[in-house]
Coordinates of C-alpha atoms and ligand atoms in Angstrom, one line a residue:
X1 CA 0.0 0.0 0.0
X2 CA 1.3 3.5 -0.8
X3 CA 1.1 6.6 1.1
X4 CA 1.6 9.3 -1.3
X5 CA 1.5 12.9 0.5
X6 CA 1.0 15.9 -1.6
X7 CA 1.9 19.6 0.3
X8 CA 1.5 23.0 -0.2
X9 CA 2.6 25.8 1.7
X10 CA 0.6 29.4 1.2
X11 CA 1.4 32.8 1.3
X12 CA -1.4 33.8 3.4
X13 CA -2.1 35.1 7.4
X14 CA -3.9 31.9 8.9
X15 CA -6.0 34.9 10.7
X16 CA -7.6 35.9 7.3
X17 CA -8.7 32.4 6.4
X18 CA -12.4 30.2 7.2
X19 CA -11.7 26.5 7.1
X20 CA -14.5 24.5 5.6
X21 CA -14.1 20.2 6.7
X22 CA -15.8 17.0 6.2
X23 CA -15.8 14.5 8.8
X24 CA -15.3 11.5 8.2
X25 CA -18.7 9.1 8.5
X26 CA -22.0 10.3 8.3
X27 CA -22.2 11.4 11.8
X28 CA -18.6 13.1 12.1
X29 CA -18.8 17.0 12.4
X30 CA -18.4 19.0 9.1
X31 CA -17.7 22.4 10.2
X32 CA -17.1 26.8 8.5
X33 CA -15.1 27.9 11.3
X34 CA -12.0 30.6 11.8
X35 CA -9.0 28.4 10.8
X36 CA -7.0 30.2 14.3
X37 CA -9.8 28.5 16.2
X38 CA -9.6 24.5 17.6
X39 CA -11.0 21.2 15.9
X40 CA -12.5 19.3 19.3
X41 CA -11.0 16.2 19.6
X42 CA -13.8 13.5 21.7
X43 CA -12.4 12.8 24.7
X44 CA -13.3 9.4 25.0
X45 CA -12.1 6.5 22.9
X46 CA -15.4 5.4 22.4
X47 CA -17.3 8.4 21.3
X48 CA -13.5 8.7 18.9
X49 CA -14.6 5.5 17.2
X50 CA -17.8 6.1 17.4
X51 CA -18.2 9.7 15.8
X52 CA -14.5 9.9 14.2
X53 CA -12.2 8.4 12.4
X54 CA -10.1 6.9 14.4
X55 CA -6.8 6.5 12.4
X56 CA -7.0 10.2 11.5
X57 CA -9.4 12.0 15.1
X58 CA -9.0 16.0 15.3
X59 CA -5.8 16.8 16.7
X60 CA -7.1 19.1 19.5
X61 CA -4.4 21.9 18.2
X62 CA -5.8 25.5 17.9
X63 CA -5.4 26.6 14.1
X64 CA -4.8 22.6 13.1
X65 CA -8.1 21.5 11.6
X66 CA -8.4 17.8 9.5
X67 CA -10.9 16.7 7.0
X68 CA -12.0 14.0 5.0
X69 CA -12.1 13.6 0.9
X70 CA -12.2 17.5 0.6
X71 CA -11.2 20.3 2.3
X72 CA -11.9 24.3 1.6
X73 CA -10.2 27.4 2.8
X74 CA -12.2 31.0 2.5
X75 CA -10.5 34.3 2.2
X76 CA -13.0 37.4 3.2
X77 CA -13.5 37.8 -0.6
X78 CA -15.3 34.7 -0.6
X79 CA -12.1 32.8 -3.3
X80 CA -9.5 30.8 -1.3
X81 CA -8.6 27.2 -2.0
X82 CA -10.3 24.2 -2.7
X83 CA -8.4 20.3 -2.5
X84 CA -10.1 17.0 -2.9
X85 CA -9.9 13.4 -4.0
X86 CA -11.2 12.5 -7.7
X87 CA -11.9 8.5 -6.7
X88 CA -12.8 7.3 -3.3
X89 CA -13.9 3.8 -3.8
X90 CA -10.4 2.4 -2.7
X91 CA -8.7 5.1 -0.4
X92 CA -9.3 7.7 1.9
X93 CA -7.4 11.2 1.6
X94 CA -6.8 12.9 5.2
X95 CA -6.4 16.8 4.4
X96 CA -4.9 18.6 6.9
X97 CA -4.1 22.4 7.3
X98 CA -2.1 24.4 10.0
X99 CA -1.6 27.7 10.9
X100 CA 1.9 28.5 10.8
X101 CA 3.5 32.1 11.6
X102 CA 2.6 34.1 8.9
X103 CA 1.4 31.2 6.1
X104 CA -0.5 28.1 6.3
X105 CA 0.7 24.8 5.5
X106 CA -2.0 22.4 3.9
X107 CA -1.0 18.4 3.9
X108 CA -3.0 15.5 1.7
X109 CA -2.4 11.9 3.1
X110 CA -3.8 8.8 1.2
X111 CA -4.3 5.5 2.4
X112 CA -4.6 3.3 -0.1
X113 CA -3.6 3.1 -3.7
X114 CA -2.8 6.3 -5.6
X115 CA -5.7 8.4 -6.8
X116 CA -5.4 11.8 -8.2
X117 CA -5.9 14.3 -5.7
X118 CA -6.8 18.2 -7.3
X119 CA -5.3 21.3 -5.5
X120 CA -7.2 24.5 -7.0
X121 CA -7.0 28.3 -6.0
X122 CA -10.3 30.0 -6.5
X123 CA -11.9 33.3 -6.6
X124 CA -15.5 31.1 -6.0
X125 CA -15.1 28.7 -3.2
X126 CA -19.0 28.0 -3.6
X127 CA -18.7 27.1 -7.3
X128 CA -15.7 25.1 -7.1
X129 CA -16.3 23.0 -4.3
X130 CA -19.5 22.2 -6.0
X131 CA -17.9 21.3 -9.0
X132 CA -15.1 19.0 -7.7
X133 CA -17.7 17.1 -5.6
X134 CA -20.0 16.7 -9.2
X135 CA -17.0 15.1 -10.9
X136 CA -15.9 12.8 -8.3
X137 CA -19.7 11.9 -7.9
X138 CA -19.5 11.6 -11.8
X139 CA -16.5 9.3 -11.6
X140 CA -17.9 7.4 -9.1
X141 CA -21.0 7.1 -11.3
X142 CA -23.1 8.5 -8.2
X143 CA -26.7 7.4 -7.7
X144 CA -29.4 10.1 -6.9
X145 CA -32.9 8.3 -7.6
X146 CA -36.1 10.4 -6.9
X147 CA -35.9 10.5 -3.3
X148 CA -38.5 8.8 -1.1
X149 CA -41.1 10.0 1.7
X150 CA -39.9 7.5 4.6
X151 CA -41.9 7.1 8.1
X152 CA -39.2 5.7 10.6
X153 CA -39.7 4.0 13.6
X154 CA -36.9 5.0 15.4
X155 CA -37.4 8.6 16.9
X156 CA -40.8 7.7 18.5
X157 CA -40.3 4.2 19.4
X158 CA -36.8 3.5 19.9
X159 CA -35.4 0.6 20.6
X160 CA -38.8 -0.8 22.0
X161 CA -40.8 -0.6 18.8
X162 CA -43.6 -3.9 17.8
X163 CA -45.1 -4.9 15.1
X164 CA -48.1 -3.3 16.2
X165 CA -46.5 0.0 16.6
X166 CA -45.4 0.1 12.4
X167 CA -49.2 -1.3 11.2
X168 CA -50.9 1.2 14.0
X169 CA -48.8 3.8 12.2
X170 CA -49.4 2.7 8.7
X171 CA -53.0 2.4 9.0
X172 CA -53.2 6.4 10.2
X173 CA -51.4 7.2 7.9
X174 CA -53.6 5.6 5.3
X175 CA -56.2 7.1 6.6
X176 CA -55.4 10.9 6.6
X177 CA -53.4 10.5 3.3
X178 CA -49.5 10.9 4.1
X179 CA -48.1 11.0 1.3
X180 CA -45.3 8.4 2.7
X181 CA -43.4 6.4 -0.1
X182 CA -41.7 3.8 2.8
X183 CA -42.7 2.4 6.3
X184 CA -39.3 1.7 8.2
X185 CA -38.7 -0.7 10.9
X186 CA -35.7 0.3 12.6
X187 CA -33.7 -1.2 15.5
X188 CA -34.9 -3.3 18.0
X189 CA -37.0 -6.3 16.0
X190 CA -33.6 -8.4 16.1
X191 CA -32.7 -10.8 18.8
X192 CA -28.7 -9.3 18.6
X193 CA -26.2 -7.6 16.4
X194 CA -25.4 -10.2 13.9
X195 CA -28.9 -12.4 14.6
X196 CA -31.3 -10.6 12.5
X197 CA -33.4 -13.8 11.3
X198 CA -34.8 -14.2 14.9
X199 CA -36.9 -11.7 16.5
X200 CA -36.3 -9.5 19.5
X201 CA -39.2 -10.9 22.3
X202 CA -40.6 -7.0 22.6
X203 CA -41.0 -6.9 19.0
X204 CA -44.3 -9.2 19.3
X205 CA -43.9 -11.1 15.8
X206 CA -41.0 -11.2 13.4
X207 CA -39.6 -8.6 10.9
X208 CA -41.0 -10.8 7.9
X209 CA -44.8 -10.5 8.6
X210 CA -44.6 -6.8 7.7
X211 CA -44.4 -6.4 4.3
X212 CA -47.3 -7.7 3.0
X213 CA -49.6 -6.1 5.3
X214 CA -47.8 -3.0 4.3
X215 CA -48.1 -3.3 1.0
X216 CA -51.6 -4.0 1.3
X217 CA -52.1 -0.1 2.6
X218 CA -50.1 1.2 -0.2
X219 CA -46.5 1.4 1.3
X220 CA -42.7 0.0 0.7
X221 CA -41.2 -1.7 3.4
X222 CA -38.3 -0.7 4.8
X223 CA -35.8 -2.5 7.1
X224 CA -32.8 -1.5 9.5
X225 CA -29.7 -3.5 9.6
X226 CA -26.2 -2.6 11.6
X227 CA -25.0 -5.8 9.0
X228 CA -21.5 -5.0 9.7
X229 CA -21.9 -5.4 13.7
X230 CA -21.6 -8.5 15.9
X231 CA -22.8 -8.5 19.6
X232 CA -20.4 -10.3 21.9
X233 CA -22.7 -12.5 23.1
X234 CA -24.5 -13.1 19.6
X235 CA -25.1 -16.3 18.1
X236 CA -22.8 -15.3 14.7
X237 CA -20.1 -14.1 17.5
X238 CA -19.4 -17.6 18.9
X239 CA -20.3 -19.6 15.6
X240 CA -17.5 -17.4 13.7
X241 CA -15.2 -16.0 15.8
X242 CA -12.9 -16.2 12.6
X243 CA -15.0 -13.6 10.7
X244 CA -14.2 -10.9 13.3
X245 CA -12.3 -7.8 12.7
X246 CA -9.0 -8.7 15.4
X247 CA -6.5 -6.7 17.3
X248 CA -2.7 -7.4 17.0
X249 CA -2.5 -10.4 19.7
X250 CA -5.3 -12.0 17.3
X251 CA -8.6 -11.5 19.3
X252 CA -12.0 -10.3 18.4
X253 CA -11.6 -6.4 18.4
X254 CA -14.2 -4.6 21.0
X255 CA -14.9 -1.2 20.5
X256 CA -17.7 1.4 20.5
X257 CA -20.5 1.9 22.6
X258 CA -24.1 1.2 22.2
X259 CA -26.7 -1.2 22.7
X260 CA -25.2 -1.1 26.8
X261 CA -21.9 -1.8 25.8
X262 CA -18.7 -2.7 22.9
X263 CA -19.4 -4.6 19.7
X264 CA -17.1 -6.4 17.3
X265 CA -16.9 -6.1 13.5
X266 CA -17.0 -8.4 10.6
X267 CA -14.1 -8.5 8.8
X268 CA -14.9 -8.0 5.4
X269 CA -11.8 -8.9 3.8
X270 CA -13.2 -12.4 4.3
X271 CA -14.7 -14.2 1.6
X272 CA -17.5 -16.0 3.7
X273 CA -18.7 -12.7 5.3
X274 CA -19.4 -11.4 1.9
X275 CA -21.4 -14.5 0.8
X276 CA -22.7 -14.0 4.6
X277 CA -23.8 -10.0 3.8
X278 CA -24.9 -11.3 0.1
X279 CA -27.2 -13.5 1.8
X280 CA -28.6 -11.3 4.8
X281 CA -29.5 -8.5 2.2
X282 CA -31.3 -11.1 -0.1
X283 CA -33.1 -12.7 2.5
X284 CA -34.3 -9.2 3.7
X285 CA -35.4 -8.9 -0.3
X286 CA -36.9 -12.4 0.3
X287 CA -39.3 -11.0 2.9
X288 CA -40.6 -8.0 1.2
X289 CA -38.0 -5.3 2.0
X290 CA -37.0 -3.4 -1.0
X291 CA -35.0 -0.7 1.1
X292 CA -32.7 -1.0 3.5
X293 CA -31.1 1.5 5.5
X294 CA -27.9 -0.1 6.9
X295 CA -26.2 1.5 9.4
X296 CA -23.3 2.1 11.7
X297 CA -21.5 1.1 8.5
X298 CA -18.1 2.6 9.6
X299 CA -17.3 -0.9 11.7
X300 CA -16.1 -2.3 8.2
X301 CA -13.0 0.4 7.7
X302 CA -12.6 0.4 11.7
X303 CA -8.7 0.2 12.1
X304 CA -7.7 -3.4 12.8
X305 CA -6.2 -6.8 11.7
X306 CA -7.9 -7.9 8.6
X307 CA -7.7 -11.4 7.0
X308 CA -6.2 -10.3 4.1
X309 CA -4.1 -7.2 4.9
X310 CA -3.3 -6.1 2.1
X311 CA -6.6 -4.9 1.5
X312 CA -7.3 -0.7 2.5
X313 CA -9.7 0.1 5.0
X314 CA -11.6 1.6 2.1
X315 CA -11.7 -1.3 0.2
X316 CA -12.3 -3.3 2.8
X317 CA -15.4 -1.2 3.0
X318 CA -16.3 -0.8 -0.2
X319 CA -16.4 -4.5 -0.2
X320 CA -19.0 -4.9 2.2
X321 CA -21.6 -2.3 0.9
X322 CA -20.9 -4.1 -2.4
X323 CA -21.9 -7.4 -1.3
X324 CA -25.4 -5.7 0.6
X325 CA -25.8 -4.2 -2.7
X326 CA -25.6 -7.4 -4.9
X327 CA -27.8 -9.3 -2.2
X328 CA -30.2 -6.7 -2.2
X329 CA -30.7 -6.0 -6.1
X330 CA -29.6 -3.1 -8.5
X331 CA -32.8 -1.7 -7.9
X332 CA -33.5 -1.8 -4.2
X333 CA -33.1 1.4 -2.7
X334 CA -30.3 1.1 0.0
X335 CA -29.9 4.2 2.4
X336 CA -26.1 4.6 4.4
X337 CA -25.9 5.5 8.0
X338 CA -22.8 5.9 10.3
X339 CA -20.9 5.6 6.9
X340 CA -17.5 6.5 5.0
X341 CA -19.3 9.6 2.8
X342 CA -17.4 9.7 -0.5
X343 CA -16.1 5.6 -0.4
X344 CA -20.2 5.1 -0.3
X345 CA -20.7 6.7 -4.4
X346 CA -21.8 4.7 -6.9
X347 CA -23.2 2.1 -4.6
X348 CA -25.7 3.8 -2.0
X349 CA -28.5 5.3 -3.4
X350 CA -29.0 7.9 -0.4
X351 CA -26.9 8.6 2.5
X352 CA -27.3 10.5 5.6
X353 CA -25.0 13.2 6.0
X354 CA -25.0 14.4 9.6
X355 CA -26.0 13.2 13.7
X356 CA -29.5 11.8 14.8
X357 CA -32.3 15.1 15.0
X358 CA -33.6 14.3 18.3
X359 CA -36.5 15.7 19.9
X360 CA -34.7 18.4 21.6
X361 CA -32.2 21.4 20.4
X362 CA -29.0 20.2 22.0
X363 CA -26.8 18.0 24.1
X364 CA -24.5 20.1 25.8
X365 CA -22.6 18.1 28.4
X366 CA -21.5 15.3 25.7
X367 CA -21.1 17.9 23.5
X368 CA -18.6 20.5 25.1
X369 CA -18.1 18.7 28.3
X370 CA -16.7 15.6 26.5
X371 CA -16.2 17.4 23.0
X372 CA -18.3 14.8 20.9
X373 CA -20.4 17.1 18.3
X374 CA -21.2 13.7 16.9
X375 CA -24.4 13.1 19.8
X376 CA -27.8 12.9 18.6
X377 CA -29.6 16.6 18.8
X378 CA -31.2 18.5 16.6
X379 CA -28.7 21.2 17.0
X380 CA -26.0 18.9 15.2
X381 CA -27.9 17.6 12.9
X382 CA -28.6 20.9 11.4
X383 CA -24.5 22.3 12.0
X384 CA -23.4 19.2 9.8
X385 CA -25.8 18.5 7.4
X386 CA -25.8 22.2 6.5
X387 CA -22.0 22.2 5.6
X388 CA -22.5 19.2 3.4
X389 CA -24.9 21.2 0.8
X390 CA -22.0 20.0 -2.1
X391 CA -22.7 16.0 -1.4
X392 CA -26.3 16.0 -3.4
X393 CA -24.4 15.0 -6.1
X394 CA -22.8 11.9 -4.4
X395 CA -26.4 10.5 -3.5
X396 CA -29.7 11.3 -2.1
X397 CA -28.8 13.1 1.0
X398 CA -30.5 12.0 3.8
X399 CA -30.5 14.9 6.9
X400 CA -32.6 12.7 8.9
X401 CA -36.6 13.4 10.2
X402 CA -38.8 16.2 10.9
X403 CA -40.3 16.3 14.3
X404 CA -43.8 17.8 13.8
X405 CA -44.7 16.6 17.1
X406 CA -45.2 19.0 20.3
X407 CA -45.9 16.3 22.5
X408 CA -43.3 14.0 24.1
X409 CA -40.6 16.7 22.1
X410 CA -39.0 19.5 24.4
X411 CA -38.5 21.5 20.5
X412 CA -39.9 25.3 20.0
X413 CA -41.4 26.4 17.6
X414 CA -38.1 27.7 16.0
X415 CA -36.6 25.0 16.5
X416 CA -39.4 22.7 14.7
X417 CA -39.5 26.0 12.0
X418 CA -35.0 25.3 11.4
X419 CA -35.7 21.6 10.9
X420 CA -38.1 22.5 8.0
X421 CA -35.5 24.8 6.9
X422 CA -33.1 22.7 6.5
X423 CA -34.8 19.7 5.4
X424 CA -36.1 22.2 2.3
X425 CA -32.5 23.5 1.5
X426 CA -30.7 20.3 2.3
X427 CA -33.3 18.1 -0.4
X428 CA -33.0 14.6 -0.5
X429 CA -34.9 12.2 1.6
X430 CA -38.0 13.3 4.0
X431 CA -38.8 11.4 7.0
X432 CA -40.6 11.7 9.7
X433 CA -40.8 9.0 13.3
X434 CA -43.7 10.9 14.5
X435 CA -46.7 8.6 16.3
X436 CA -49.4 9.8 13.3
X437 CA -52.1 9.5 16.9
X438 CA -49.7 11.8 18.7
X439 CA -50.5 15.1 16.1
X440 CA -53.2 17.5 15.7
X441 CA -54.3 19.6 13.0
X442 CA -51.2 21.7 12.9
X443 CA -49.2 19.3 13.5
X444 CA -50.4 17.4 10.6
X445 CA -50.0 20.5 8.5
X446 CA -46.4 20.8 9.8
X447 CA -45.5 17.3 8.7
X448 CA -47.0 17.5 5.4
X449 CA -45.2 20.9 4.7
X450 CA -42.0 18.8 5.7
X451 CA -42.8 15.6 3.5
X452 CA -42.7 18.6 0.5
X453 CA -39.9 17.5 -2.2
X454 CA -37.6 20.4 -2.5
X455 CA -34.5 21.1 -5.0
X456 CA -31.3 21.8 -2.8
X457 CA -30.3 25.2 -2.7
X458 CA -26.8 26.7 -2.7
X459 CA -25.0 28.9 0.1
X460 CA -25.2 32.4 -0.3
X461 CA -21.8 33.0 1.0
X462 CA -19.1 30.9 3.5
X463 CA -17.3 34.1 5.0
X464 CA -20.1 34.6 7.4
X465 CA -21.7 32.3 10.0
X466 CA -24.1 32.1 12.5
X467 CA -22.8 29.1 14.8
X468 CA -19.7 27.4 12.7
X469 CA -21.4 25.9 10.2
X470 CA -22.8 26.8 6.5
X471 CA -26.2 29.2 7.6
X472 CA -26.4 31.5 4.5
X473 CA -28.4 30.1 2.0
X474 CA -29.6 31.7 -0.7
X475 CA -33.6 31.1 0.4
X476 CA -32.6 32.4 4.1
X477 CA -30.4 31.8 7.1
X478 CA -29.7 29.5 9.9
X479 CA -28.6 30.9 13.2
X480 CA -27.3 27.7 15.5
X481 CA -26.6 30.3 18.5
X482 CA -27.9 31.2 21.4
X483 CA -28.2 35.3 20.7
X484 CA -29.8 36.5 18.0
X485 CA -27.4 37.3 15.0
X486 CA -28.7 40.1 12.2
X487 CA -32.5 39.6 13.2
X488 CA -32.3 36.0 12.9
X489 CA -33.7 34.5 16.3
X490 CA -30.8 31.5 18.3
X491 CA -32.3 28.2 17.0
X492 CA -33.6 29.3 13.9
X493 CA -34.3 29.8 10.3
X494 CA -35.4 32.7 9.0
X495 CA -36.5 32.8 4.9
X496 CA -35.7 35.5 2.6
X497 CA -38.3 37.8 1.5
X498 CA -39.0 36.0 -2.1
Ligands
9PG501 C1 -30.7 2.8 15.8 C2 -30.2 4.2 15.5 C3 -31.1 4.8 14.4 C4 -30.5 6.2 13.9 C5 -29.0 6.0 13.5 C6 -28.2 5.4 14.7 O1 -23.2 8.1 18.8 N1 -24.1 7.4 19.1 O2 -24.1 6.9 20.3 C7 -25.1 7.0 18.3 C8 -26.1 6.1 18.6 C9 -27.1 5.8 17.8 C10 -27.2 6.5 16.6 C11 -26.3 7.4 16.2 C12 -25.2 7.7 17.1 O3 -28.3 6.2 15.8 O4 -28.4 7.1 13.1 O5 -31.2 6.7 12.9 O6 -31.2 4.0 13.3 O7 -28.8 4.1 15.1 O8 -29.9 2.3 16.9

């Protein structure tokens, strides 16, 4: 494997310059901030693997930021410099930049076979981030169907959904007309990571009934996998302890922390797990699942001893999302999650592209206590997705659900109003996990306003922002803080006058 490492060293104060990064999987910060100000490193290993990449976390330096596939720098003129990778199916590119003296030194890092790796000064950072992002999705030969209208189980239910809960849903749905495309089951109808065949005992029935009677009220089914996770005390963990992802003295690597504790990988470098995945996506087809949305996907490029070592972490990746894909059918829809952004084109047809929404603005404590900007909030769903406008053209983005509801949500009315904003500037997927019984009239309204298919608009500018992220959009702006910021309201979106 080669590490080729391009450099360039610029003429410029770091003081005058915006940084703009991507992070790594789809719930790894992507950030507009001053380039003199600190990347936050997690502080926990963890919340590291869990929400960064671990071969390549933040470095915790003031004026040293890091960044995945691309990385932009802004000068107040709104040109600067723009770097990414042209292929990303079998390597990562680390980009770092640091503030040194009176220039700024910017470093490119691959891992994996060569690819060709373009270094451009602009005077349209907008323009050409967007167009080196359209011809790597180009090369990649990206896949951006018509997105769907998806009801999820998972921000409602949780881990405690039943069968009940999806058909209850479905049927209200029905009723008042939603104009959902997709009823999801998410996690918790499995018995563990790695047994998805048997049923969980709270589900009340088993993942396969579902289809059919959802397809009888006019709906796809969807399903939620983790496929590349194994629980330790799984059935698949002690059949094939072989098919694990292993640290250096050769045991099943633990790490992560969900689901009340670690999990191991499967290695997917190994021929049988890929038959395995081939299978588990084409039994899921079997049932009556024609999406999938697989999830915590970055366990496949997790750092560790592979079966065949010659393979990159990328590739090793790419592997696996290959195999759901061929089990699964060119023309099932399959939706990423917790995955490697830009190694994903070409093979996922829609991807989310920040953290959970959840039904509140923000998690403070995990998020500046213990630096992890990776936690489920609404709040960092919006600060990421926002500053990943560019990736429409790698997939369907996905920036995760509305919540309409004002019960069982501690979101104001702002808050609800800068979801809608940026689920209509962000396009892509809509989705919504609301209990349909839980809304009223306006909140009804609110949902079907949200389920409204919208083309992606473009940022208005990156040398100003309201909370470290991309908020200037040309149909209005985004403040993510807590004061108000040029009549904008904290927590909120305010649109243009048209
Ligand atoms: C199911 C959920 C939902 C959700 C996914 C993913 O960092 N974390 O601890 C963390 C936990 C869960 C999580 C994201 C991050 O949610 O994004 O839509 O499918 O799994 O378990």
């Amino acid at each position: 494997m080669t590490t080729p490492h391009h450099h360039w060293t610029l003429d410029v104060h770091p003081s005058e310059l915006r940084v703009l990064t991507n992070g790594y999987q789809s719930w790894s910060e992507a950030e507009l901030r001053p380039l003199t100000e600190t990347q936050t490193r997690a502080s926990l290993e963890w919340m590291i693997d869990q929400g960064q990449d671990p071969a390549f976390p933040p470095s915790g330096e003031a004026g040293v930021w890091r960044s995945h596939s691309l990385l932009a720098l802004i000068r107040p003129g709104g040109g600067g410099w723009v770097g990414a990778q042209l292929d990303a199916a079998h390597t990562f590119a680390h980009w770092e930049v640091r503030a040194a003296g009176e220039q700024v030194l910017v470093t490119c890092t691959l891992e994996g076979p060569d690819v060709a790796v373009a270094w451009e000064e602009t005077s349209n950072v907008i323009g050409t981030v967007e167009r080196l992002s359209a011809q790597l999705g180009q090369s990649m030969h990206a896949r951006t169907p018509a997105p769907l209208r998806v009801w999820c189980s998972w921000y409602s239910y949780y881990r405690s959904v039943t069968l009940d809960n999806m058909l209850d849903n479905a049927r209200l749905a029905k009723q008042h007309g939603l104009p959902f495309d997709v009823f999801q089951l998410d996690d918790g109808f499995q018995a563990d990571l790695g047994d998805w065949t048997e049923p969980s005992e709270q589900f009340g029935g088993h993942a396969k009934d579902l289809p059919a009677e959802l397809r009888k009220l006019g709906f796809r089914a969807g399903l939620w996998l983790a496929p590349f996770l194994v629980g330790p005390n799984s059935k698949l963990f002690a059949a094939h302890p072989d098919w694990l992802l292993k640290n250096r003295s050769g045991t099943p690597l633990l790490f992560g922390h969900n689901w009340g504790g670690q999990y191991a990988a499967l290695d997917t470098t190994h021929p049988e797990v890929l038959v395995w995945l081939r299978e588990l996506a084409a039994t899921c087809r079997a049932w009556g699942y024609d999406y999938l949305k697989v999830d915590f996907l970055y366990a496949a490029s997790h750092p560790g001893v592979r079966h065949d070592p010659s393979v990159s972490r990328a590739e090793a990746y790419r592997r696996g999302i290959q195999a759901l894909r061929e089990g699964l059918g060119d023309d099932g829809f399959l939706l990423g999650c917790g995955a490697p952004l830009s190694a994903s084109i070409g093979v996922m047809d829609a991807m989310r592209t920040g953290p959970d929404v959840a039904p509140y603005w923000d998690d403070e404590a995990r998020r500046m206590l213990l630096g992890d900007g990776s936690v489920p909030c609404s709040r960092n769903a919006l600060h990421t997705a926002l500053s990943r406008w560019y990736q429409q053209t790698w997939y369907q983005p996905d920036p995760d659900v509305m919540i309409a509801r004002r019960e069982r949500s501690l979101l104001s009315d702002d808050e609800r109003g800068a979801l809608l904003g940026m689920l209509d500037v962000i396009g892509g997927l809509r989705a919504s996990s609301d209990p349909v019984e839980m809304l009223d009239e306006a909140g009804l309204s609110l949902l079907r306003q949200s389920l409204e298919i919208s083309t992606p608009d473009r940022p208005l500018t990156l040398t100003e922002s309201h909370g470290g992220a991309v908020t200037h959009f040309s149909r209005g702006t985004f403040n993510l803080q807590e004061t108000p910021a040029d009549r904008v309201q904290p927590h909120s979106y305010r649109p243009n006058p048209t």
